[in-house]
XYZ file of N, CA and C in Angstrom:
309
model
N -1.383 -12.611 -0.243
C -0.033 -12.121 -0.360
C 0.025 -10.723 0.265
N 1.089 -10.481 1.001
C 1.242 -9.195 1.697
C 1.965 -8.197 0.798
N 1.454 -6.964 0.792
C 2.026 -5.892 -0.011
C 2.255 -4.650 0.837
N 3.315 -3.920 0.505
C 3.513 -2.564 0.999
C 3.011 -1.667 -0.124
N 2.072 -0.794 0.200
C 1.486 0.105 -0.787
C 1.860 1.532 -0.415
N 2.280 2.288 -1.418
C 2.627 3.692 -1.227
C 1.696 4.524 -2.104
N 0.950 5.431 -1.476
C 0.075 6.358 -2.202
C 0.591 7.766 -1.972
N 0.968 8.429 -3.038
C 1.435 9.809 -2.959
C 0.382 10.696 -3.599
N -0.119 11.653 -2.804
C -1.221 12.507 -3.248
C -0.670 13.890 -3.584
N -0.863 14.354 -4.814
C -0.365 15.679 -5.184
C -1.015 16.778 -4.328
N -0.219 17.774 -3.950
C -0.716 18.867 -3.102
C -1.884 19.595 -3.750
N -1.842 19.779 -5.065
C -2.931 20.513 -5.715
C -4.268 19.773 -5.652
N -4.219 18.462 -5.426
C -5.440 17.673 -5.242
C -5.802 17.619 -3.757
N -4.812 17.362 -2.912
C -5.061 17.182 -1.476
C -5.495 18.469 -0.781
N -4.894 19.597 -1.126
C -5.194 20.846 -0.409
C -6.684 21.195 -0.404
N -7.352 21.240 -1.560
C -8.782 21.550 -1.528
C -9.608 20.499 -0.780
N -9.199 19.227 -0.878
C -9.925 18.170 -0.177
C -9.780 18.304 1.333
N -8.602 18.699 1.777
C -8.388 18.911 3.208
C -9.208 20.105 3.685
N -9.175 21.176 2.924
C -9.902 22.392 3.313
C -11.413 22.158 3.373
N -11.918 21.288 2.523
C -13.358 21.004 2.506
C -13.750 19.914 3.503
N -12.753 19.263 4.109
C -13.041 18.177 5.048
C -13.320 16.846 4.369
N -13.098 16.777 3.072
C -13.411 15.577 2.304
C -12.327 14.508 2.387
N -11.071 14.912 2.424
C -9.972 13.941 2.352
C -10.048 12.929 3.488
N -10.262 13.396 4.707
C -10.296 12.472 5.846
C -11.451 11.481 5.700
N -12.601 11.943 5.259
C -13.752 11.045 5.065
C -13.446 9.998 3.999
N -12.845 10.432 2.891
C -12.479 9.490 1.832
C -11.448 8.488 2.351
N -10.479 8.986 3.100
C -9.438 8.114 3.639
C -10.035 7.070 4.578
N -10.949 7.468 5.440
C -11.545 6.522 6.377
C -12.360 5.459 5.641
N -13.055 5.828 4.580
C -13.787 4.836 3.789
C -12.810 3.874 3.120
N -11.739 4.421 2.575
C -10.727 3.591 1.921
C -10.115 2.600 2.912
N -9.750 3.078 4.084
C -9.163 2.211 5.115
C -10.164 1.122 5.505
N -11.424 1.475 5.624
C -12.454 0.496 5.960
C -12.591 -0.558 4.861
N -12.422 -0.153 3.605
C -12.552 -1.088 2.483
C -11.352 -2.018 2.348
N -10.126 -1.491 2.471
C -8.936 -2.321 2.227
C -8.383 -2.974 3.492
N -8.760 -2.468 4.653
C -8.370 -3.045 5.946
C -6.860 -3.306 6.069
N -6.057 -2.250 5.996
C -4.602 -2.451 6.111
C -4.209 -2.929 7.509
N -3.126 -3.699 7.557
C -2.571 -4.144 8.841
C -1.871 -2.984 9.544
N -1.231 -2.135 8.773
C -0.507 -0.965 9.283
C -0.772 0.200 8.337
N -0.668 1.409 8.876
C -0.912 2.610 8.088
C -0.017 3.719 8.620
N 0.730 4.381 7.717
C 1.670 5.433 8.105
C 1.510 6.630 7.172
N 1.649 7.823 7.728
C 1.556 9.060 6.961
C 2.881 9.803 7.075
N 3.377 10.291 5.932
C 4.650 11.004 5.938
C 4.766 11.837 4.657
N 5.564 12.888 4.677
C 5.854 13.559 3.411
C 6.894 12.751 2.628
N 6.757 12.748 1.327
C 7.740 12.107 0.453
C 7.866 12.972 -0.792
N 9.075 13.451 -1.049
C 9.320 14.339 -2.194
C 8.360 15.529 -2.175
N 8.073 16.041 -0.976
C 7.240 17.220 -0.830
C 5.741 16.980 -0.970
N 5.321 15.736 -1.057
C 3.901 15.414 -1.230
C 3.397 14.583 -0.046
N 2.098 14.680 0.207
C 1.491 13.852 1.254
C 1.528 12.403 0.788
N 2.018 11.537 1.664
C 2.199 10.139 1.287
C 1.663 9.228 2.384
N 1.014 8.175 1.952
C 0.485 7.153 2.852
C 1.170 5.839 2.496
N 1.745 5.197 3.493
C 2.272 3.840 3.339
C 1.361 2.921 4.129
N 1.015 1.806 3.550
C 0.277 0.830 4.334
C 0.620 -0.573 3.887
N 0.435 -1.485 4.818
C 0.694 -2.898 4.585
C -0.648 -3.609 4.609
N -0.878 -4.445 3.615
C -2.117 -5.211 3.611
C -1.870 -6.603 3.083
N -2.714 -7.500 3.512
C -2.659 -8.877 3.039
C -3.777 -9.037 2.022
N -3.402 -9.152 0.749
C -4.376 -9.258 -0.324
C -4.669 -10.742 -0.559
N -5.916 -11.166 -0.330
C -6.229 -12.590 -0.439
C -6.077 -13.148 -1.848
N -6.317 -12.299 -2.857
C -6.116 -12.727 -4.242
C -5.858 -11.482 -5.090
N -5.183 -11.693 -6.195
C -4.729 -10.581 -7.020
C -5.897 -9.811 -7.643
N -7.062 -10.434 -7.735
C -8.213 -9.720 -8.302
C -8.680 -8.579 -7.397
N -8.162 -8.489 -6.187
C -8.488 -7.391 -5.264
C -7.615 -6.160 -5.519
N -6.709 -6.245 -6.490
C -5.817 -5.123 -6.773
C -6.595 -3.860 -7.129
N -7.681 -3.985 -7.875
C -8.473 -2.812 -8.249
C -9.050 -2.125 -7.013
N -9.449 -2.879 -6.017
C -9.970 -2.306 -4.775
C -8.916 -1.454 -4.085
N -7.652 -1.836 -4.235
C -6.537 -1.124 -3.598
C -6.103 0.085 -4.425
N -6.032 -0.065 -5.732
C -5.444 0.986 -6.572
C -6.433 2.011 -7.117
N -7.625 1.598 -7.472
C -8.553 2.514 -8.144
C -9.013 3.691 -7.282
N -9.393 3.493 -6.014
C -9.830 4.657 -5.232
C -8.774 5.765 -5.119
N -7.499 5.460 -4.828
C -6.508 6.549 -4.784
C -6.309 7.227 -6.143
N -6.373 6.455 -7.218
C -6.245 7.058 -8.541
C -7.440 7.955 -8.842
N -8.638 7.459 -8.597
C -9.847 8.199 -8.951
C -10.118 9.366 -8.004
N -9.949 9.147 -6.696
C -10.300 10.169 -5.708
C -9.206 11.212 -5.510
N -7.924 10.793 -5.626
C -6.821 11.684 -5.252
C -5.791 11.874 -6.368
N -6.003 11.248 -7.516
C -5.000 11.271 -8.590
C -3.616 10.905 -8.047
N -3.608 9.962 -7.113
C -2.385 9.556 -6.425
C -1.496 8.689 -7.313
N -0.207 8.773 -7.060
C 0.727 7.779 -7.591
C 0.656 6.598 -6.633
N 0.474 5.406 -7.169
C 0.326 4.214 -6.340
C 1.400 3.204 -6.721
N 2.118 2.736 -5.728
C 3.122 1.691 -5.926
C 2.784 0.529 -5.003
N 2.898 -0.689 -5.510
C 2.654 -1.886 -4.705
C 3.887 -2.780 -4.783
N 4.377 -3.184 -3.624
C 5.557 -4.031 -3.563
C 5.253 -5.237 -2.683
N 5.437 -6.463 -3.193
C 5.241 -7.620 -2.321
C 6.298 -7.618 -1.218
N 5.887 -7.971 -0.006
C 6.796 -7.991 1.141
C 6.573 -9.256 1.964
N 7.613 -9.605 2.760
C 7.535 -10.753 3.657
C 7.723 -10.298 5.092
N 7.093 -11.017 5.992
C 7.364 -10.837 7.409
C 8.551 -11.720 7.771
N 9.039 -11.595 8.983
C 10.118 -12.468 9.445
C 9.663 -13.929 9.418
N 8.414 -14.176 9.785
C 7.883 -15.547 9.747
C 7.874 -16.089 8.318
N 7.517 -15.242 7.347
C 7.550 -15.657 5.944
C 8.970 -16.005 5.512
N 9.929 -15.179 5.938
C 11.330 -15.431 5.598
C 11.807 -16.753 6.187
N 11.406 -17.018 7.426
C 11.777 -18.296 8.058
C 11.215 -19.475 7.276
N 9.982 -19.369 6.799
C 9.362 -20.439 6.015
C 10.109 -20.687 4.710
N 10.754 -19.647 4.187
C 11.446 -19.789 2.904
C 12.831 -20.415 3.051
N 13.220 -20.756 4.267
C 14.563 -21.284 4.524
C 14.947 -22.467 3.659
N 14.071 -23.470 3.537
C 14.420 -24.652 2.735
C 14.562 -24.286 1.257
N 13.736 -23.362 0.767
C 13.868 -22.916 -0.623
C 15.205 -22.210 -0.825
N 15.579 -21.377 0.136
C 16.843 -20.647 0.020
C 18.026 -21.608 0.051
N 17.950 -22.624 0.919
C 19.029 -23.619 0.977
C 19.165 -24.345 -0.358
N 18.044 -24.689 -0.979
C 18.066 -25.378 -2.272
C 18.681 -24.456 -3.338
N 18.281 -23.197 -3.352
C 18.806 -22.253 -4.341
C 20.318 -22.124 -4.187
N 20.771 -21.962 -2.948
C 22.214 -21.844 -2.699
C 22.924 -23.125 -3.092
N 22.337 -24.274 -2.742
C 22.943 -25.568 -3.069
C 23.071 -25.762 -4.570
N 22.094 -25.307 -5.323
C 22.101 -25.445 -6.784
C 23.204 -24.602 -7.423
N 23.717 -23.609 -6.703
C 24.703 -22.701 -7.280
C 26.134 -23.016 -6.812
N 26.293 -24.075 -6.113
C 27.631 -24.455 -5.638
C 28.373 -25.221 -6.680
């Protein structure tokens, strides 16, 4: 199942890690472990934020995604299931049935 994950790292945690050169090393290990399809960096509410999309083969992999940001960066982590356009196209017959049931 594909998820959009948002990790927001508090400045008081990120600043010392950046100054010591640790944050980038931790981030590269994390990226290597979770293998996101896409990865984006942006400020959000004044904090360093990472958005990434990953395809999680099974829900038991959730700890691999959430625990490192919590433990290493005290990050706020949000996970939202998402669909691609191809996924939406596949859901067409289900959507037609749902609409038909409500007529």
